[in-house]
PDB file of C-alpha atoms in Angstrom:
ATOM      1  CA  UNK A  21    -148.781 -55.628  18.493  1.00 43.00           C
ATOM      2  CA  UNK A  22    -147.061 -53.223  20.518  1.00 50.00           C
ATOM      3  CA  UNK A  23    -148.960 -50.810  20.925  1.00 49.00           C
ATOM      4  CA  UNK A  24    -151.704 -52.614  21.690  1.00 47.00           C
ATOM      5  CA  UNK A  25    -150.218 -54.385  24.925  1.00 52.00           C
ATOM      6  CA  UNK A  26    -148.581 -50.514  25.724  1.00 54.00           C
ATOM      7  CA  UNK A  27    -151.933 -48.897  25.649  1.00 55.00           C
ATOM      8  CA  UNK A  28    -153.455 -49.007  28.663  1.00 56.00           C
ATOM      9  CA  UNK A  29    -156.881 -48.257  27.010  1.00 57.00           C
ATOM     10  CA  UNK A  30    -156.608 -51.369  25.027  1.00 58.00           C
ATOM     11  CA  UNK A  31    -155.583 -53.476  27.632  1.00 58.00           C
ATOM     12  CA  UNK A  32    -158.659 -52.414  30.041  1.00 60.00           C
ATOM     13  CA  UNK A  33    -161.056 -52.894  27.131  1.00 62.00           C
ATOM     14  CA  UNK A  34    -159.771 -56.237  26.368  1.00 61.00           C
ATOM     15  CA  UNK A  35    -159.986 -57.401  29.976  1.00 62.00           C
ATOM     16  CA  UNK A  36    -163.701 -55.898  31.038  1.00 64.00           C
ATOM     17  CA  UNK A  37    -165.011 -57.474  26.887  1.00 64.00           C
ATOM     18  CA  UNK A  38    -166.442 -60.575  28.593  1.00 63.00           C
ATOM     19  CA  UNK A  39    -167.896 -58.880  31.790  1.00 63.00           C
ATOM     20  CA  UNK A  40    -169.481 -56.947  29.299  1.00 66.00           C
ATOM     21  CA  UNK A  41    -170.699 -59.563  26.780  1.00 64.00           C
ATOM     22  CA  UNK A  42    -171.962 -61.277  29.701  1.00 62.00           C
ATOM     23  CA  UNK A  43    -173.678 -58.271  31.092  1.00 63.00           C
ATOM     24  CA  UNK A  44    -175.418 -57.742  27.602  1.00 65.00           C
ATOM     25  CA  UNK A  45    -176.343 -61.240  27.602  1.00 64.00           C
ATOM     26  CA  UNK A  46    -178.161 -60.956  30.591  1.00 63.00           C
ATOM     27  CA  UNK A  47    -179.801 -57.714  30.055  1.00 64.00           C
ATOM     28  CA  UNK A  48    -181.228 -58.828  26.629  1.00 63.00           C
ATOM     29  CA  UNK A  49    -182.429 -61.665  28.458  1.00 60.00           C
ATOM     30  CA  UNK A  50    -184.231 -60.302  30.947  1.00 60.00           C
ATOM     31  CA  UNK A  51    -185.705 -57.414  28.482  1.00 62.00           C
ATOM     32  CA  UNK A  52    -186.916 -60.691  26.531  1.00 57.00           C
ATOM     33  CA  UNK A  53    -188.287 -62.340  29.481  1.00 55.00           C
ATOM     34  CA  UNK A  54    -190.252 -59.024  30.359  1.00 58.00           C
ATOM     35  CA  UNK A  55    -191.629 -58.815  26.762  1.00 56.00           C
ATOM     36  CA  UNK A  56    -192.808 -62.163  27.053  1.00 51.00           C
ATOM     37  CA  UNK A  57    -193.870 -62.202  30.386  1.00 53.00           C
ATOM     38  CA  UNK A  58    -195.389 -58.883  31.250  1.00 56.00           C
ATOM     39  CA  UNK A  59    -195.118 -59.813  34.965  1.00 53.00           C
ATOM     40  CA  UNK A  60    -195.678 -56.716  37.260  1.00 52.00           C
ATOM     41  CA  UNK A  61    -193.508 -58.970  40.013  1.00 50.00           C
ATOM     42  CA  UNK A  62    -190.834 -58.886  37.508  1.00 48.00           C
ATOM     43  CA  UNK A  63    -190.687 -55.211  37.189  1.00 46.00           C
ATOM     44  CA  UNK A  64    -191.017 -54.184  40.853  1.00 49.00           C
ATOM     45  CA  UNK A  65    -187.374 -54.603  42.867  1.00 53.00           C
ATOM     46  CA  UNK A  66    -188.625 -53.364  46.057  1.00 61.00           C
ATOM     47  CA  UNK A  67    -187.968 -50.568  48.828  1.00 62.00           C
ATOM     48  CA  UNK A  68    -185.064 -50.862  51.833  1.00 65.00           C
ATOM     49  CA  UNK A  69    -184.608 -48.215  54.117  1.00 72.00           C
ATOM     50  CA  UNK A  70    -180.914 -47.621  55.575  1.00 75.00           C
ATOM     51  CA  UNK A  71    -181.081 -50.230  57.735  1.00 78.00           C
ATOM     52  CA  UNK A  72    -182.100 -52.814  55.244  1.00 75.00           C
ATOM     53  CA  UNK A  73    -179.259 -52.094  52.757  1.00 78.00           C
ATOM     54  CA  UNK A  74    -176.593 -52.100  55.797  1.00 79.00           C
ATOM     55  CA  UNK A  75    -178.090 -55.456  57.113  1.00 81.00           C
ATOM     56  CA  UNK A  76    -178.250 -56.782  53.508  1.00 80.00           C
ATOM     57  CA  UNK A  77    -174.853 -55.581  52.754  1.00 81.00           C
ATOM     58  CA  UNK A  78    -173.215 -57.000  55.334  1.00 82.00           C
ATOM     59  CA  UNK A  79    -175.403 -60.275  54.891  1.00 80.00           C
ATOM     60  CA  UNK A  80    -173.164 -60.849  51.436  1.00 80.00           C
ATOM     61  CA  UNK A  81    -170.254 -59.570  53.027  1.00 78.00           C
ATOM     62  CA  UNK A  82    -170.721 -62.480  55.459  1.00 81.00           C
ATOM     63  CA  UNK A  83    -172.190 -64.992  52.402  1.00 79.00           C
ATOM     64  CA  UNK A  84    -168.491 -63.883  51.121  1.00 80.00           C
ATOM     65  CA  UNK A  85    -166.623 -65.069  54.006  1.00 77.00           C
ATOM     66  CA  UNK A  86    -168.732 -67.948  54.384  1.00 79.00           C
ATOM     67  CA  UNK A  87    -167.976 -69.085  51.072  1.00 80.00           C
ATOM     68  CA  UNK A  88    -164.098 -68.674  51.191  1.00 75.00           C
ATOM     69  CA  UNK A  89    -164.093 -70.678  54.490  1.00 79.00           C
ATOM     70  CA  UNK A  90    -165.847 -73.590  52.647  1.00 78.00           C
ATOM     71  CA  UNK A  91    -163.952 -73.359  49.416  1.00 72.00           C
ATOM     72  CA  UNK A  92    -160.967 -73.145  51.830  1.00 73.00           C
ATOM     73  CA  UNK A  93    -162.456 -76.605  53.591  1.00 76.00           C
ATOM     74  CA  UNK A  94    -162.901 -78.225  50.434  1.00 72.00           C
ATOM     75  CA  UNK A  95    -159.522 -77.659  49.198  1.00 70.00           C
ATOM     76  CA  UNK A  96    -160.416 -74.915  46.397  1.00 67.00           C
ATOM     77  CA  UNK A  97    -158.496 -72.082  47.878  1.00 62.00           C
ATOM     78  CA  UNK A  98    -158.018 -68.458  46.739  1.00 60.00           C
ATOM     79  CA  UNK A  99    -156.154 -68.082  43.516  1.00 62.00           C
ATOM     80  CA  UNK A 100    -153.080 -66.100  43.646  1.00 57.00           C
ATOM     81  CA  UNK A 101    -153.499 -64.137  40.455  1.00 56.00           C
ATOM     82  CA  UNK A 102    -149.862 -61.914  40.265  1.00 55.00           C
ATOM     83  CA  UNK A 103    -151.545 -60.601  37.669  1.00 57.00           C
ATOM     84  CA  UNK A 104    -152.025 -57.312  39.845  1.00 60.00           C
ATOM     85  CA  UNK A 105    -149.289 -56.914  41.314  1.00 62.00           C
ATOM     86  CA  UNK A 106    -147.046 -56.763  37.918  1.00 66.00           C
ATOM     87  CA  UNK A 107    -149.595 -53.995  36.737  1.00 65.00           C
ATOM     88  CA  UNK A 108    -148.383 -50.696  36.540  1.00 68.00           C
ATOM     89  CA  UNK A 109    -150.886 -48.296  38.218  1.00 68.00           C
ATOM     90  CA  UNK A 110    -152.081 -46.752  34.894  1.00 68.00           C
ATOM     91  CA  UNK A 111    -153.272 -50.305  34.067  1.00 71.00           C
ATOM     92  CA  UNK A 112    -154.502 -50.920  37.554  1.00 72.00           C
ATOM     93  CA  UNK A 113    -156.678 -48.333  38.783  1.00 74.00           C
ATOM     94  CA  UNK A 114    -159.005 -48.284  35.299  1.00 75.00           C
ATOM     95  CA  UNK A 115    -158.985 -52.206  35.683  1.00 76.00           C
ATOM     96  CA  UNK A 116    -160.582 -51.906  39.091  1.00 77.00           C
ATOM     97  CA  UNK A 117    -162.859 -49.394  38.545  1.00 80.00           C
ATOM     98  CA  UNK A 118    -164.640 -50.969  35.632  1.00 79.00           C
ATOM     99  CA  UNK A 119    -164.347 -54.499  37.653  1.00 78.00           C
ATOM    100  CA  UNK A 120    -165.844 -52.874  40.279  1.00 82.00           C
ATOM    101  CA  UNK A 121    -168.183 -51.352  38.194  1.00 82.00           C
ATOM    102  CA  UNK A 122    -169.014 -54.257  35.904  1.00 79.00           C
ATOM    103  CA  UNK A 123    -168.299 -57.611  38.454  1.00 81.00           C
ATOM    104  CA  UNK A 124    -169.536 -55.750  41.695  1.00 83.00           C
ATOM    105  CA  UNK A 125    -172.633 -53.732  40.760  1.00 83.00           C
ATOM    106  CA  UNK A 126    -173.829 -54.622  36.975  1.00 83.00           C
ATOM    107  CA  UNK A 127    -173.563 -58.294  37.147  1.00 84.00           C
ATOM    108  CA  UNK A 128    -175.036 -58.954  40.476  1.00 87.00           C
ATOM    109  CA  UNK A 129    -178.154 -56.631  39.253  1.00 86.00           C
ATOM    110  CA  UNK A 130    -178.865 -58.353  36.303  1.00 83.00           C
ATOM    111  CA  UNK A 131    -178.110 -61.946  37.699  1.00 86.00           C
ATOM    112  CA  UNK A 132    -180.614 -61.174  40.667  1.00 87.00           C
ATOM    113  CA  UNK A 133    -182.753 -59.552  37.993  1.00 84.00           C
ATOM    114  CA  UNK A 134    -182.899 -62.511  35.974  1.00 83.00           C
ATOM    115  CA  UNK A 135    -182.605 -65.421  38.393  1.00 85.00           C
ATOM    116  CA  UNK A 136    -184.386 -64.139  41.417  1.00 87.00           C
ATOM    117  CA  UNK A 137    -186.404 -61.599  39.560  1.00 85.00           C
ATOM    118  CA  UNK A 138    -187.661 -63.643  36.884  1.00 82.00           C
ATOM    119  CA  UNK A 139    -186.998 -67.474  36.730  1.00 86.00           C
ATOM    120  CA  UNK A 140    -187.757 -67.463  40.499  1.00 89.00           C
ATOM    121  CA  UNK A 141    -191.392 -66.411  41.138  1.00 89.00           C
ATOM    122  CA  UNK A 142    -191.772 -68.718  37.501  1.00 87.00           C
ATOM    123  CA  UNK A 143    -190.918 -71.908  38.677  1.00 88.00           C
ATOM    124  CA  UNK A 144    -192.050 -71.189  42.382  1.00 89.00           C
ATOM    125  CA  UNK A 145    -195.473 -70.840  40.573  1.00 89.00           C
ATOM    126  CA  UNK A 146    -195.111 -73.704  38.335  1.00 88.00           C
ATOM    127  CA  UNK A 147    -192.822 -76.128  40.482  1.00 91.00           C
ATOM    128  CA  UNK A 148    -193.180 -75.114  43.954  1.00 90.00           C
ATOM    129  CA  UNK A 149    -191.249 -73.530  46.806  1.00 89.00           C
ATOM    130  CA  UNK A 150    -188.703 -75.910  47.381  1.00 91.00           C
ATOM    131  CA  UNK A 151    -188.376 -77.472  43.630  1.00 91.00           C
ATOM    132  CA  UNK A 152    -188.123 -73.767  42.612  1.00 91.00           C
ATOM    133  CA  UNK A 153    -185.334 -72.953  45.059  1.00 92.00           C
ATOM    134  CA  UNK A 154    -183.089 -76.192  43.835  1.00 92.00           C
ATOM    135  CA  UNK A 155    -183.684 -75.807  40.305  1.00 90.00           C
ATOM    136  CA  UNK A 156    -182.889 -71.743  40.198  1.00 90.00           C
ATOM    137  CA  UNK A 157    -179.973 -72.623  42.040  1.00 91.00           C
ATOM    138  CA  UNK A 158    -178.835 -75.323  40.119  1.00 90.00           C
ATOM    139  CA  UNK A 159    -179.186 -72.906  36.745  1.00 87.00           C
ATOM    140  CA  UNK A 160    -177.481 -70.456  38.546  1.00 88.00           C
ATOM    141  CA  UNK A 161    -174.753 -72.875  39.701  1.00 87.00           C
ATOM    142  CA  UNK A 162    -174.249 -73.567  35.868  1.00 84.00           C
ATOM    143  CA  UNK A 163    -173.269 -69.735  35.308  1.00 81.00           C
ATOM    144  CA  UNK A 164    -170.420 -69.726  38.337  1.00 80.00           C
ATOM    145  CA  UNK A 165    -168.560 -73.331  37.648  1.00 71.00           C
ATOM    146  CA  UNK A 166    -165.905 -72.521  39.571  1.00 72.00           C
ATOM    147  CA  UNK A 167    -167.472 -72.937  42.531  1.00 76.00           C
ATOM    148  CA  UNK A 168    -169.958 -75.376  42.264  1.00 78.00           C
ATOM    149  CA  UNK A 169    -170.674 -75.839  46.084  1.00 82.00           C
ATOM    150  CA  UNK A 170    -170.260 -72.310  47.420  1.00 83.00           C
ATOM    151  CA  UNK A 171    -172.445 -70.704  43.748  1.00 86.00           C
ATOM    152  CA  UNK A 172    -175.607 -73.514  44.707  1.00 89.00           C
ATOM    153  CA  UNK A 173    -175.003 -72.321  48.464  1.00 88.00           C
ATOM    154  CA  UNK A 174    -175.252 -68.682  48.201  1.00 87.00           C
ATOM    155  CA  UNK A 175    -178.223 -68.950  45.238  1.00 90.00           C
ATOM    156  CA  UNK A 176    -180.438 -70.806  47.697  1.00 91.00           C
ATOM    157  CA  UNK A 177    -179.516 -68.127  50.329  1.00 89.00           C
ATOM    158  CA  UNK A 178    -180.417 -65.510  47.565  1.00 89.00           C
ATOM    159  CA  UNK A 179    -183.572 -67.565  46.760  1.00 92.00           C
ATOM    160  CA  UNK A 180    -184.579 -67.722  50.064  1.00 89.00           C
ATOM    161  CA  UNK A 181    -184.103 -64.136  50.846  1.00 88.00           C
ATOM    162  CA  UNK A 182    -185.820 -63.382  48.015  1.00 89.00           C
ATOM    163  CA  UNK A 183    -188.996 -65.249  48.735  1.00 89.00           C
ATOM    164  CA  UNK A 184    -188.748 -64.008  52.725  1.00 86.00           C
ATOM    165  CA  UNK A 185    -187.807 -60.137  51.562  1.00 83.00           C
ATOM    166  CA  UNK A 186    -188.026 -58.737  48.536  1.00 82.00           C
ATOM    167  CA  UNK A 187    -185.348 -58.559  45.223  1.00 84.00           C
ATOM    168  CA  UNK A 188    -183.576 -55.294  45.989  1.00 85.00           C
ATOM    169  CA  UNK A 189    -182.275 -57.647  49.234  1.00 86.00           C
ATOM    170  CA  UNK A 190    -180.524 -59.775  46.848  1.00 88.00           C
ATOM    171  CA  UNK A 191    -179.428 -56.976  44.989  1.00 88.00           C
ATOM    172  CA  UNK A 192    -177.606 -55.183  47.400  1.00 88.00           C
ATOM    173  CA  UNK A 193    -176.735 -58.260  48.960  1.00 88.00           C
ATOM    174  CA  UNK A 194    -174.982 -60.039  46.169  1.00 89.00           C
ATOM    175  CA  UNK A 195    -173.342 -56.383  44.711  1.00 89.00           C
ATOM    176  CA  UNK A 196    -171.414 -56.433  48.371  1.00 88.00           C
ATOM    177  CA  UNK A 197    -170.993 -60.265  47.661  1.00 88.00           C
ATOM    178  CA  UNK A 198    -168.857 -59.500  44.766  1.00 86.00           C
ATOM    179  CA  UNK A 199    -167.575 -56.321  45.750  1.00 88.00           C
ATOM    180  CA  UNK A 200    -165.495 -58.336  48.495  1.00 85.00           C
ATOM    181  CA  UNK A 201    -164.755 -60.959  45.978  1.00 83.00           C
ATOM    182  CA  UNK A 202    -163.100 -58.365  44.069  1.00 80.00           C
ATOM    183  CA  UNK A 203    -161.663 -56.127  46.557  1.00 80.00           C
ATOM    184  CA  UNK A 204    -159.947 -59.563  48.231  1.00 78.00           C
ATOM    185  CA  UNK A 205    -159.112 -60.914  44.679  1.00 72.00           C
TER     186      UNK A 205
END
């Protein structure tokens, strides 16, 4: 109708519905998983000091780059979405701050949560180091279809860095991971 594509309310609500389904998704999942579980490894993120969330920020920042450089190599460039620049700014600035919000600092949690949080230290104790790392990665791969090489990449970075460090790592790291996706999208 028309006054749902001239209310700007509307319009943000419809676009941020399956960030949010998604989101849900995931958190149900991983409350499930912790019911069932009971891991202590599962609950416990981790502590970074300053230094640690600058290095790990940057380290997605540069996962980010990386990624676009090989997309870019294997022909699956950028997509040029006009979509923002025909927005007028009352749609625009609520659109990025709940994609910020939702794509840069909710998903990455809950994926890290659930992938490196909880499948991880799961398979690595049923599967192994290695099998764990592929397998996670493939899973998470699955999720982020779009890029198949540069998703199975970045989760076995992730995997590793989880294994080496600790999961607030990934956290941080894939939030800033996104939050360039977006801020470049």
């Amino acid at each position: 109708s028309q006054w749902v594509r001239a209310s700007s309310e509307v319009w943000v609500v419809r676009q941020v519905a399956p960030y949010v389904v998604f989101s849900v998704s995931l958190f149900l999942g991983v409350i499930l998983y912790g019911k069932l579980k009971g891991s202590s490894e599962f609950r416990s993120l981790g502590q970074l000091n300053v230094t640690g969330v600058v290095t790990s920020s940057l380290l997605g920042c540069v996962l980010f780059v990386g990624s676009v450089f090989i997309n870019h190599l294997i022909g699956i460039g950028l997509e040029d979405s006009a979509v923002h620049s025909t927005m007028s700014p009352a749609r625009f600035y609520p659109y990025l701050a709940m994609t910020l919000l939702l794509t840069g600092v909710v998903q990455p949690y809950l994926e890290e949560v659930v992938f490196r949080g909880a499948m991880f230290p799961a398979a690595r104790q049923g599967i192994g180091l290695i099998p764990a790392i592929i397998v996670v990665s493939l899973i998470f791969t699955l999720f982020h279809s779009s890029f198949l090489v540069t998703s199975f990449i970045f989760s076995v970075c992730m995997c590793v860095l989880r294994y080496r460090v600790n999961l607030f790592t990934c956290v941080v790291a894939h939030c800033a991971h996104n939050v360039c996706s977006v801020l470049v999208d």
